[in-house]
Coordinates of N, CA and C in Angstrom, one line a residue:
A1 N -4.7 21.3 -13.8 CA -6.3 21.5 -14.9 C -5.8 20.7 -15.8
P2 N -7.2 19.5 -16.2 CA -6.8 19.4 -17.5 C -6.8 19.7 -18.8
S3 N -6.4 19.5 -19.4 CA -6.2 20.3 -20.8 C -6.2 19.4 -22.1
Y4 N -7.8 19.7 -22.8 CA -8.3 19.2 -23.8 C -7.6 19.5 -25.2
T5 N -7.7 18.3 -25.7 CA -7.0 17.7 -27.0 C -7.6 18.0 -28.2
G6 N -8.9 17.2 -27.8 CA -9.4 16.9 -29.0 C -10.5 16.7 -28.6
A7 N -12.5 16.1 -29.4 CA -13.5 15.9 -28.7 C -13.6 14.5 -28.3
M8 N -12.7 13.8 -28.8 CA -12.3 12.0 -28.3 C -11.5 12.2 -27.4
S9 N -10.5 13.0 -27.1 CA -9.4 12.5 -26.2 C -9.1 13.6 -25.1
R10 N -8.4 13.3 -24.7 CA -7.5 14.4 -23.3 C -6.7 13.7 -22.5
S11 N -5.9 15.3 -22.2 CA -4.2 14.3 -21.4 C -4.6 15.5 -20.3
T12 N -4.0 14.6 -19.4 CA -4.5 14.9 -17.7 C -2.9 14.4 -16.9
T13 N -2.2 15.8 -15.9 CA -0.8 15.6 -15.7 C -1.4 15.0 -14.0
T14 N -0.6 14.1 -13.4 CA -1.0 13.5 -12.0 C -0.1 13.3 -11.1
D15 N 0.4 13.0 -10.1 CA 1.3 12.4 -9.0 C 0.8 10.8 -8.8
A16 N 1.6 10.3 -9.1 CA 1.2 8.8 -9.4 C 2.3 7.6 -9.0
V17 N 2.2 6.4 -8.4 CA 2.9 5.5 -7.9 C 2.7 4.4 -8.6
V18 N 3.7 3.7 -9.1 CA 3.3 2.6 -10.1 C 3.5 1.8 -9.1
L19 N 2.5 1.1 -9.3 CA 2.1 -0.2 -8.3 C 2.6 -2.2 -8.6
R20 N 2.2 -1.8 -10.4 CA 2.6 -3.1 -10.5 C 3.0 -2.7 -12.5
S21 N 3.1 -3.3 -12.9 CA 4.2 -3.3 -14.7 C 3.7 -4.6 -15.0
F22 N 3.4 -4.8 -16.2 CA 3.2 -6.5 -16.9 C 3.4 -6.6 -18.2
R23 N 4.5 -7.2 -19.1 CA 5.1 -6.7 -20.4 C 3.9 -7.0 -21.5
L24 N 3.7 -6.5 -22.5 CA 2.9 -6.2 -23.2 C 3.0 -6.1 -24.9
G25 N 3.3 -7.3 -25.6 CA 3.9 -7.9 -26.6 C 5.1 -7.2 -27.2
E26 N 6.1 -6.5 -27.6 CA 7.1 -6.5 -27.9 C 8.2 -5.4 -26.9
A27 N 7.5 -4.4 -26.9 CA 8.5 -3.0 -26.4 C 7.5 -2.2 -25.1
D28 N 6.0 -2.3 -24.7 CA 4.9 -1.8 -24.0 C 5.1 -2.5 -23.0
R29 N 5.0 -2.0 -22.0 CA 4.0 -2.7 -20.4 C 2.9 -1.8 -20.3
I30 N 2.0 -2.7 -19.4 CA 1.1 -2.1 -18.7 C 0.8 -1.8 -17.4
L31 N 0.7 -0.6 -17.7 CA 0.8 -0.2 -15.3 C -0.7 0.2 -14.5
H32 N -0.2 -0.8 -12.8 CA -1.4 -0.5 -12.8 C -0.7 0.8 -11.6
L33 N -1.8 2.2 -11.9 CA -1.1 3.3 -11.2 C -2.4 3.7 -10.2
Y34 N -1.2 4.4 -8.7 CA -2.4 4.7 -7.9 C -1.6 6.4 -7.8
T35 N -2.9 7.3 -8.2 CA -2.4 8.0 -8.9 C -2.9 9.2 -7.7
H36 N -2.8 10.3 -7.8 CA -2.7 11.4 -6.4 C -4.7 11.8 -7.0
D37 N -5.0 12.2 -7.7 CA -6.1 13.3 -8.6 C -7.4 12.2 -9.0
R38 N -7.1 11.1 -9.1 CA -7.7 10.1 -9.5 C -8.0 8.6 -9.0
G39 N -7.4 8.5 -8.6 CA -7.2 6.9 -7.6 C -6.3 5.8 -9.0
R40 N -7.1 4.6 -8.8 CA -6.3 3.6 -9.2 C -6.3 4.4 -10.2
V41 N -5.8 3.9 -11.7 CA -5.7 3.7 -13.5 C -4.8 2.8 -13.6
G42 N -4.9 2.5 -14.8 CA -4.6 1.6 -15.6 C -4.2 2.3 -16.6
A43 N -3.0 1.9 -17.4 CA -2.0 2.6 -18.5 C -1.4 1.8 -19.3
V44 N -1.2 2.4 -20.4 CA 0.4 1.5 -21.2 C 1.0 2.6 -21.4
A45 N 2.4 2.0 -21.1 CA 3.5 2.5 -21.8 C 4.2 2.3 -22.7
K46 N 4.0 3.0 -23.9 CA 4.5 2.5 -25.2 C 5.9 2.6 -25.5
G47 N 6.4 1.5 -26.2 CA 7.8 1.3 -26.3 C 9.2 2.0 -25.0
V48 N 8.9 1.0 -23.9 CA 9.4 1.6 -22.6 C 10.5 0.4 -22.8
R49 N 10.3 -0.9 -23.4 CA 11.6 -1.7 -23.2 C 12.3 -1.8 -24.3
K50 N 12.0 -0.7 -25.2 CA 13.2 -0.5 -26.0 C 14.5 -0.2 -25.2
T51 N 15.3 0.1 -26.2 CA 17.0 0.9 -24.6 C 17.3 1.8 -25.1
K52 N 16.4 2.7 -25.7 CA 16.3 3.9 -26.5 C 14.9 4.2 -26.0
S53 N 14.3 4.0 -24.4 CA 13.4 4.6 -23.9 C 13.5 5.5 -23.2
R54 N 13.0 6.6 -23.3 CA 13.5 8.0 -22.6 C 12.9 8.0 -21.3
F55 N 11.4 7.1 -20.9 CA 11.5 7.7 -19.5 C 11.0 5.8 -18.7
G56 N 11.6 4.7 -19.5 CA 11.2 3.5 -18.9 C 11.9 3.3 -17.9
A57 N 12.9 3.4 -17.3 CA 13.6 3.3 -16.1 C 12.7 4.0 -15.1
R58 N 12.0 5.0 -15.1 CA 11.0 5.5 -14.3 C 9.9 5.3 -14.1
L59 N 9.5 3.9 -14.5 CA 8.1 3.4 -14.7 C 8.1 2.1 -14.0
E60 N 9.3 2.2 -13.4 CA 9.4 0.5 -12.4 C 8.1 0.8 -11.2
P61 N 7.9 -0.3 -10.7 CA 7.4 -0.7 -9.5 C 8.1 0.2 -8.6
F62 N 7.2 1.1 -7.8 CA 7.5 1.7 -6.6 C 8.1 3.1 -6.7
S63 N 8.7 3.4 -8.4 CA 8.4 4.9 -8.7 C 7.3 6.0 -8.5
H64 N 7.9 7.3 -7.7 CA 6.5 8.0 -8.1 C 7.0 9.1 -8.2
V65 N 6.3 9.4 -9.9 CA 6.1 10.2 -10.7 C 5.6 11.0 -11.0
E66 N 5.8 12.3 -12.1 CA 4.7 13.0 -12.0 C 4.5 12.4 -13.8
L67 N 3.2 12.0 -14.4 CA 3.0 11.5 -15.4 C 1.1 12.5 -16.2
V68 N 2.2 12.1 -17.4 CA 1.2 12.5 -18.6 C 0.3 11.9 -19.0
L69 N -0.8 12.0 -18.3 CA -2.0 10.2 -19.1 C -2.8 11.0 -19.9
H70 N -2.6 10.2 -21.1 CA -3.7 10.4 -22.3 C -4.5 9.4 -22.7
Q71 N -6.1 10.2 -22.1 CA -7.7 9.1 -22.5 C -7.8 9.0 -24.1
G72 N -7.5 8.4 -24.4 CA -8.0 7.4 -26.0 C -10.1 7.2 -25.6
R73 N -10.1 5.7 -26.8 CA -11.3 5.4 -27.1 C -11.2 3.7 -25.5
G74 N -10.0 3.3 -26.0 CA -9.5 2.8 -24.9 C -9.6 2.5 -22.8
E75 N -10.0 1.0 -22.8 CA -10.0 1.4 -20.8 C -8.9 1.8 -20.5
L76 N -7.8 1.4 -21.3 CA -6.1 1.8 -21.0 C -5.9 3.0 -21.2
E77 N -5.3 4.0 -20.3 CA -4.8 5.1 -20.7 C -3.5 5.1 -21.8
T78 N -3.1 5.7 -22.0 CA -1.7 6.1 -22.6 C -0.9 7.3 -21.9
V79 N 0.4 6.7 -21.7 CA 1.4 7.6 -21.0 C 2.1 7.9 -21.3
T80 N 2.0 9.4 -21.6 CA 3.3 10.2 -23.2 C 4.6 11.0 -22.3
G81 N 4.5 11.3 -20.9 CA 5.2 11.9 -20.1 C 5.3 11.5 -18.6
A82 N 6.4 11.3 -18.1 CA 7.3 10.7 -17.2 C 8.4 11.7 -16.3
S83 N 8.1 12.1 -15.3 CA 9.4 12.8 -15.1 C 9.2 12.0 -13.4
L84 N 10.5 12.0 -12.8 CA 10.9 11.4 -11.5 C 10.5 12.3 -10.0
V85 N 9.8 12.3 -9.2 CA 9.2 12.7 -8.2 C 10.4 11.9 -7.1
R86 N 10.3 10.4 -6.7 CA 11.7 10.1 -6.2 C 11.3 8.3 -6.7
S87 N 13.0 8.1 -7.0 CA 13.1 7.0 -7.9 C 12.5 6.0 -6.6
H88 N 13.1 5.6 -5.4 CA 12.8 4.8 -4.6 C 13.6 3.6 -4.1
D89 N 15.0 3.7 -5.0 CA 16.2 3.3 -5.8 C 16.6 1.7 -4.7
R90 N 16.9 2.6 -3.3 CA 17.3 1.9 -2.0 C 16.0 0.6 -1.8
I91 N 14.6 0.8 -2.2 CA 14.1 -0.5 -1.8 C 14.3 -1.6 -2.8
R92 N 14.2 -0.2 -4.0 CA 14.1 -1.5 -5.1 C 15.8 -2.4 -5.3
T93 N 16.4 -1.8 -4.7 CA 18.0 -2.5 -4.5 C 18.9 -3.4 -3.7
D94 N 17.6 -3.3 -2.6 CA 18.0 -4.6 -1.2 C 17.1 -5.3 -1.4
P95 N 17.5 -7.0 -1.0 CA 16.1 -8.0 -0.9 C 15.3 -7.8 -0.3
Y96 N 15.5 -7.3 1.0 CA 14.8 -7.4 2.2 C 13.8 -6.6 1.6
R97 N 14.1 -5.2 1.6 CA 13.3 -4.1 1.2 C 12.3 -4.2 0.5
I98 N 13.1 -4.9 -1.0 CA 11.8 -5.0 -1.8 C 10.5 -6.4 -1.2
Q99 N 11.0 -7.2 -0.7 CA 10.5 -8.0 0.5 C 8.5 -7.0 1.1
V100 N 9.2 -6.3 1.6 CA 8.1 -5.6 2.6 C 7.6 -4.6 1.6
G101 N 8.7 -3.9 0.3 CA 7.5 -3.2 -0.5 C 6.4 -4.1 -0.8
M102 N 7.1 -5.2 -1.6 CA 6.2 -5.8 -2.2 C 4.2 -6.0 -1.3
V103 N 5.1 -6.0 -0.1 CA 3.2 -6.7 0.3 C 2.4 -5.4 0.6
G104 N 3.8 -4.2 0.9 CA 3.0 -3.2 0.5 C 2.2 -2.3 -0.3
L105 N 2.5 -2.4 -2.2 CA 2.3 -2.5 -3.1 C 0.6 -3.0 -3.4
E106 N 0.8 -4.6 -3.1 CA -0.5 -5.8 -2.6 C -1.5 -5.0 -2.0
A107 N -1.2 -5.0 -0.5 CA -2.4 -4.3 -0.3 C -2.3 -3.0 -0.2
M108 N -2.4 -2.0 -1.6 CA -2.4 -0.9 -2.0 C -3.5 -2.0 -3.1
L109 N -2.9 -2.6 -3.9 CA -4.3 -3.0 -5.3 C -5.0 -3.8 -4.5
R110 N -5.0 -4.3 -3.3 CA -6.2 -5.4 -3.2 C -7.2 -4.3 -2.3
L111 N -6.8 -3.3 -1.7 CA -8.3 -2.4 -1.2 C -7.9 -1.0 -1.7
F112 N -7.5 -0.7 -2.6 CA -8.2 0.5 -3.5 C -8.3 0.3 -5.1
T113 N -9.3 -0.1 -5.5 CA -9.3 -0.2 -7.1 C -9.9 0.3 -7.1
E114 N -10.6 0.9 -7.1 CA -11.6 2.2 -7.7 C -11.2 3.3 -8.7
Q115 N -11.7 3.8 -9.0 CA -10.8 5.8 -9.9 C -11.2 6.5 -9.4
E116 N -11.2 6.3 -8.3 CA -11.5 7.4 -7.3 C -10.8 8.5 -6.4
A117 N -10.8 9.5 -6.9 CA -9.0 10.0 -5.7 C -9.6 9.9 -4.2
N118 N -8.6 9.6 -3.5 CA -8.5 9.6 -2.2 C -7.4 10.0 -1.5
E119 N -7.1 11.6 -1.5 CA -5.7 11.7 -1.3 C -5.3 11.4 0.5
K120 N -6.2 11.0 1.3 CA -5.2 10.3 2.3 C -5.0 8.9 2.4
A121 N -5.1 7.9 1.3 CA -4.1 6.6 1.1 C -2.8 6.9 0.4
F122 N -3.4 7.8 -0.9 CA -2.1 8.2 -1.7 C -1.3 9.0 -0.7
T123 N -1.2 9.8 0.4 CA 0.0 10.3 1.3 C 0.2 8.8 1.9
A124 N -0.5 8.2 2.2 CA -0.2 7.0 3.4 C 1.3 5.9 2.0
L125 N 0.2 5.5 1.2 CA 1.4 5.6 0.2 C 3.0 6.0 0.0
T126 N 3.0 7.0 -0.4 CA 3.9 8.1 -0.5 C 4.8 7.9 1.3
R127 N 3.7 7.9 2.1 CA 4.8 8.0 3.1 C 5.4 6.5 3.3
F128 N 4.5 5.9 3.5 CA 5.2 4.3 3.2 C 7.1 4.0 2.1
L129 N 6.5 5.0 1.2 CA 7.9 4.8 0.4 C 8.9 5.1 0.9
D130 N 8.6 6.5 1.3 CA 9.6 7.2 1.8 C 10.4 6.8 3.2
A131 N 9.3 6.0 4.0 CA 10.0 5.2 5.2 C 10.7 4.2 5.3
L132 N 10.6 3.7 4.2 CA 10.8 2.0 3.7 C 12.2 2.6 2.9
D133 N 12.4 3.3 2.1 CA 14.0 3.6 1.8 C 14.7 4.2 3.0
E134 N 14.0 4.6 4.4 CA 15.5 4.9 5.3 C 15.4 3.8 6.3
A135 N 14.6 3.2 6.0 CA 14.3 2.0 7.2 C 15.1 0.9 7.7
P136 N 16.1 0.5 8.5 CA 17.1 -0.1 8.2 C 16.9 -1.3 7.6
A137 N 17.6 -2.3 7.2 CA 17.4 -3.4 6.5 C 17.5 -4.5 7.7
R138 N 16.6 -5.2 7.4 CA 16.7 -6.4 8.6 C 16.7 -8.1 8.3
P139 N 17.9 -8.4 7.6 CA 18.1 -9.2 6.8 C 17.8 -10.3 7.0
G140 N 17.5 -12.0 7.0 CA 16.8 -12.9 7.5 C 15.6 -12.7 8.1
S141 N 15.2 -11.4 8.5 CA 13.8 -11.6 8.9 C 12.9 -11.1 8.1
R142 N 11.2 -11.9 8.5 CA 10.0 -11.9 7.7 C 9.6 -10.4 7.4
A143 N 9.3 -10.7 5.9 CA 8.9 -9.8 5.4 C 7.6 -9.0 6.2
G144 N 7.1 -9.9 6.3 CA 5.9 -9.2 7.0 C 5.1 -9.0 7.6
L145 N 6.3 -9.3 9.0 CA 6.2 -8.4 10.3 C 7.4 -6.9 10.5
D146 N 7.8 -6.5 9.5 CA 8.0 -5.7 9.1 C 7.2 -4.1 9.5
P147 N 8.2 -3.7 11.1 CA 7.1 -2.4 12.1 C 6.7 -1.4 10.8
V148 N 7.3 -1.4 9.1 CA 7.2 0.2 8.6 C 5.8 -0.9 7.9
V149 N 5.8 -1.8 7.2 CA 5.0 -1.9 6.5 C 3.2 -2.3 6.6
L150 N 3.6 -2.8 8.5 CA 2.1 -3.1 9.4 C 1.7 -2.0 9.9
S151 N 2.9 -0.8 10.0 CA 2.4 0.6 10.6 C 1.3 1.0 8.9
F152 N 1.7 0.9 7.6 CA 1.3 1.3 6.4 C -0.1 0.1 6.8
Q153 N -0.2 -0.6 6.7 CA -1.4 -1.3 6.2 C -2.8 -0.9 7.4
L154 N -2.3 -0.7 9.1 CA -3.0 -0.2 9.5 C -3.8 0.8 9.4
K155 N -2.7 1.8 8.6 CA -2.9 3.2 8.3 C -4.5 2.2 7.4
L156 N -4.0 2.1 5.7 CA -4.5 1.8 5.5 C -6.6 1.0 5.6
L157 N -6.3 0.4 6.8 CA -7.6 -0.2 6.9 C -8.5 1.1 7.5
W158 N -7.6 1.6 8.2 CA -8.4 3.1 8.8 C -8.8 3.7 7.3
V159 N -8.3 4.0 6.5 CA -8.5 5.3 5.4 C -10.0 4.7 5.1
S160 N -10.2 3.3 4.9 CA -10.7 2.2 4.0 C -12.0 2.2 4.8
G161 N -11.7 3.0 6.4 CA -13.4 2.3 7.7 C -13.6 1.6 8.2
Y162 N -11.9 0.8 8.5 CA -11.7 -0.9 8.7 C -10.4 -1.1 9.5
M163 N -10.6 0.9 10.3 CA -9.4 0.3 11.7 C -9.9 -0.4 12.7
P164 N -8.7 -1.1 13.6 CA -9.3 -2.5 14.9 C -9.9 -0.9 15.7
H165 N -10.3 -1.6 16.2 CA -11.4 -0.4 17.5 C -10.2 -1.5 18.5
L166 N -9.1 -0.6 19.2 CA -8.4 -0.9 20.4 C -8.2 -0.7 21.5
E167 N -9.5 0.6 21.7 CA -9.8 1.5 22.8 C -10.5 1.1 24.0
A168 N -11.1 0.1 23.9 CA -12.1 -0.3 24.9 C -12.6 -1.4 24.1
C169 N -13.4 -2.5 24.9 CA -13.9 -3.8 24.6 C -15.1 -3.7 23.9
V170 N -15.4 -4.3 22.6 CA -15.8 -3.6 21.4 C -17.2 -4.3 21.3
E171 N -17.5 -5.0 22.5 CA -18.5 -5.9 23.2 C -19.8 -5.5 24.6
C172 N -18.7 -4.8 25.6 CA -19.7 -4.1 26.4 C -19.4 -3.3 27.1
G173 N -17.8 -2.2 26.1 CA -16.9 -0.9 26.5 C -16.1 -1.2 27.6
S174 N -15.8 -2.3 27.9 CA -15.0 -2.4 29.4 C -13.7 -1.6 29.3
T175 N -12.7 -1.3 30.1 CA -12.0 -0.6 29.8 C -10.5 -1.5 30.5
E176 N -11.0 -2.8 30.8 CA -10.7 -4.3 30.9 C -9.5 -4.6 30.1
P177 N -8.1 -5.2 30.0 CA -6.8 -5.6 29.7 C -8.0 -6.3 28.0
L178 N -7.7 -6.3 26.7 CA -8.0 -6.5 25.9 C -7.5 -8.0 25.4
V179 N -8.1 -9.3 24.9 CA -7.3 -10.3 25.3 C -7.4 -11.0 24.2
A180 N -8.1 -10.9 23.1 CA -8.5 -11.3 21.5 C -9.3 -9.8 20.4
F181 N -8.9 -10.5 19.1 CA -9.9 -9.5 18.3 C -11.0 -10.0 17.7
L182 N -11.8 -9.3 17.7 CA -13.2 -10.0 16.8 C -13.4 -9.7 16.0
P183 N -13.2 -9.9 14.0 CA -13.1 -9.7 12.7 C -14.4 -8.8 12.9
A184 N -15.4 -9.6 12.8 CA -16.5 -9.7 13.1 C -17.2 -8.1 13.3
A185 N -16.5 -8.1 14.6 CA -17.2 -7.1 15.5 C -16.0 -5.6 15.2
G186 N -15.0 -6.1 14.8 CA -13.9 -5.1 14.4 C -13.3 -4.6 15.1
G187 N -12.9 -5.4 16.2 CA -11.9 -4.8 17.6 C -11.8 -5.8 18.3
G188 N -11.2 -5.1 19.5 CA -10.2 -5.7 20.7 C -11.7 -6.4 21.9
V189 N -11.7 -7.1 22.5 CA -12.4 -7.8 23.4 C -11.8 -8.3 24.7
C190 N -12.8 -8.0 26.0 CA -12.0 -8.5 27.2 C -12.6 -9.7 27.4
A191 N -11.8 -10.1 28.3 CA -11.7 -12.0 29.5 C -13.3 -12.3 29.2
A192 N -14.3 -11.3 29.5 CA -15.8 -12.0 29.9 C -16.2 -11.6 28.6
C193 N -15.9 -11.1 27.7 CA -16.7 -11.0 26.1 C -15.9 -12.2 24.9
D194 N -14.6 -13.0 25.4 CA -14.1 -13.6 24.2 C -15.1 -14.5 24.0
P195 N -15.6 -14.6 23.2 CA -15.9 -15.9 22.6 C -14.7 -16.9 22.0
G196 N -13.4 -16.9 21.6 CA -12.7 -17.5 21.1 C -12.1 -16.8 20.0
G197 N -11.9 -15.5 20.2 CA -11.4 -14.7 18.9 C -9.4 -14.8 18.9
I198 N -9.1 -14.0 17.9 CA -7.6 -14.6 17.3 C -7.1 -13.7 18.7
P199 N -6.4 -14.3 19.6 CA -5.3 -13.9 21.1 C -5.0 -12.9 20.4
L200 N -4.5 -11.9 21.8 CA -3.6 -10.7 22.0 C -3.2 -10.7 23.0
S201 N -2.3 -10.0 23.0 CA -1.1 -9.9 24.2 C -1.5 -8.5 25.1
P202 N -0.9 -8.3 25.6 CA -0.7 -7.1 26.5 C 0.5 -6.5 25.4
D203 N 1.3 -6.8 25.1 CA 2.2 -6.4 23.8 C 1.5 -5.8 22.3
G204 N 1.0 -6.5 22.1 CA 0.3 -7.1 20.4 C -0.5 -5.4 20.7
V205 N -1.3 -5.4 21.3 CA -2.3 -5.0 22.5 C -1.1 -2.7 21.7
H206 N -1.0 -3.3 22.5 CA 0.3 -1.7 23.1 C 0.9 -1.5 21.2
G207 N 1.3 -2.1 20.9 CA 2.0 -2.6 19.7 C 0.9 -1.7 18.7
M208 N 0.4 -2.2 18.4 CA -1.3 -1.8 17.4 C -1.8 -0.3 17.8
R209 N -1.6 0.2 19.7 CA -2.0 1.4 19.4 C -1.0 2.3 19.2
V210 N 0.1 2.2 18.9 CA 1.7 2.9 18.7 C 1.3 3.1 17.4
L211 N 1.3 1.8 16.5 CA 1.4 2.2 15.5 C 0.5 2.7 14.5
L212 N -1.2 3.0 15.2 CA -1.9 3.2 14.5 C -2.1 5.5 14.7
H213 N -1.6 5.2 16.1 CA -1.0 6.9 16.3 C 0.3 7.5 15.8
S214 N 1.0 7.1 15.8 CA 2.3 7.8 15.4 C 2.8 7.2 13.9
P215 N 2.7 9.0 13.0 CA 3.3 8.4 11.9 C 4.0 7.2 11.2
I216 N 4.0 7.1 10.1 CA 4.6 5.2 9.5 C 6.4 5.9 9.8
A217 N 6.3 6.8 9.4 CA 8.0 6.7 9.7 C 8.9 6.5 10.9
A218 N 8.4 6.5 11.9 CA 8.6 6.3 12.8 C 8.3 4.9 13.8
A219 N 8.0 3.9 12.9 CA 7.4 2.3 13.3 C 8.6 1.8 13.1
A220 N 9.9 2.0 12.7 CA 11.2 1.5 12.6 C 11.9 1.7 14.1
G221 N 11.4 2.6 14.4 CA 12.0 2.9 15.4 C 10.9 3.0 16.7
A222 N 10.2 2.4 17.2 CA 9.3 2.0 18.3 C 9.3 1.7 19.1
G223 N 10.3 0.0 18.8 CA 10.9 -0.4 19.7 C 9.5 -1.9 19.7
L224 N 9.5 -1.9 18.6 CA 8.2 -3.3 19.3 C 8.3 -4.6 19.3
T225 N 8.2 -5.5 20.6 CA 8.5 -6.6 20.5 C 8.0 -7.5 19.6
D226 N 8.4 -9.0 19.4 CA 8.2 -9.6 17.8 C 6.7 -10.3 18.4
R227 N 6.4 -10.7 19.5 CA 4.7 -10.3 19.8 C 4.7 -9.6 19.4
A228 N 4.6 -7.9 19.5 CA 3.9 -7.5 19.1 C 3.4 -7.0 17.8
L229 N 4.6 -7.5 16.7 CA 4.3 -7.7 15.4 C 3.5 -8.3 14.8
R230 N 3.7 -10.1 15.9 CA 3.1 -11.0 15.4 C 1.4 -10.8 15.7
D231 N 1.2 -10.3 16.5 CA -0.5 -9.8 16.8 C -0.8 -8.5 15.5
T232 N 0.1 -8.0 15.4 CA -0.6 -6.8 14.5 C -0.7 -7.6 13.1
L233 N -0.4 -8.5 12.9 CA 0.3 -9.1 11.5 C -1.1 -9.8 11.3
A234 N -1.4 -10.5 12.8 CA -2.9 -11.1 12.6 C -4.0 -10.9 12.4
V235 N -4.2 -9.8 13.3 CA -5.6 -8.4 13.5 C -5.9 -8.3 11.7
V236 N -4.5 -8.0 10.8 CA -4.1 -6.7 9.3 C -4.9 -8.4 8.9
T237 N -4.5 -9.6 9.1 CA -4.7 -10.4 8.0 C -6.4 -10.9 8.0
A238 N -6.5 -10.9 9.6 CA -7.8 -11.2 9.6 C -9.1 -9.9 9.1
S239 N -8.4 -8.5 9.3 CA -9.7 -7.2 8.7 C -9.5 -7.8 7.6
Y240 N -8.4 -8.0 6.3 CA -8.5 -8.6 5.0 C -9.5 -9.9 4.8
E241 N -9.3 -10.6 5.2 CA -10.5 -12.0 5.0 C -11.7 -11.5 5.2
H242 N -11.8 -10.8 6.8 CA -13.7 -10.7 7.3 C -14.2 -9.6 6.1
H243 N -13.4 -8.6 5.8 CA -13.9 -7.3 5.2 C -13.4 -7.2 3.4
G244 N -12.6 -8.1 3.0 CA -12.0 -7.8 1.8 C -12.1 -9.3 1.0
G245 N -12.8 -9.9 1.5 CA -12.5 -11.8 1.5 C -11.0 -12.1 0.5
F246 N -9.8 -11.8 0.9 CA -8.9 -12.1 0.3 C -7.5 -12.5 1.5
R247 N -6.6 -12.7 0.9 CA -5.3 -13.2 1.3 C -4.3 -12.2 1.1
L248 N -3.5 -12.1 1.3 CA -2.0 -11.0 0.6 C -1.2 -12.2 0.5
K249 N -0.8 -12.4 -1.5 CA 0.0 -13.7 -2.1 C 1.3 -13.1 -1.3
T250 N 1.7 -12.0 -1.0 CA 3.4 -11.5 -0.7 C 3.3 -12.2 0.9
L251 N 2.4 -12.1 1.5 CA 2.6 -12.5 2.8 C 2.9 -14.2 3.6
S252 N 2.2 -14.7 2.3 CA 2.4 -16.4 2.5 C 3.4 -17.0 1.4
A253 N 4.1 -16.2 0.5 CA 5.6 -16.3 0.1 C 6.7 -17.1 1.2

């Protein structure tokens, strides 16, 4: 519960994941946080770049922390306390995992911009980071095709109300094989209804169904083919462009 410390200011404690961090001045950092209680929050961590900082190392991107946030008069809140829930150092210290993780954090930043609690989104984010800690590193593989981050992005589209409909043709309702994805219709279509959408293979349709209906932690062991992963990425990318008008920079890197 919020503890009030004065008429013009208050402090709250919440679980949060650090999505992004920027330098500010000589010693401070600005943090983009996704919190359990209030959704997206901007905060300043003062003095964290000094060598004697008590919690500088706890406020790196990917860190899952419990924060005490002080609301003053400005737009940014101030971090006055930070305790580590999960460091996710395994992501931060592996070149492949960090690339995959950055795709997931950018998806979160672009899809969830409001200071409004969304417990399902927060849970998906923490489960993604937990799964990425344990997922096998795939050196030389393209980060955007990692099954863990694809599963996470499909879950975020679902939470956002943009889940691709892949159970039947979105145009005629037929259960004939789906051969293409139409972003404007939000789902797959059969051959009779395909006006030239994004091509889907049987592997791709099967793979997306598997990723949508199983936990993020199961994605790495789902045994999906390269074509299934490529089709999933194409659907995720098209959904972002159609519904949000953006592309993830981390996917084009």
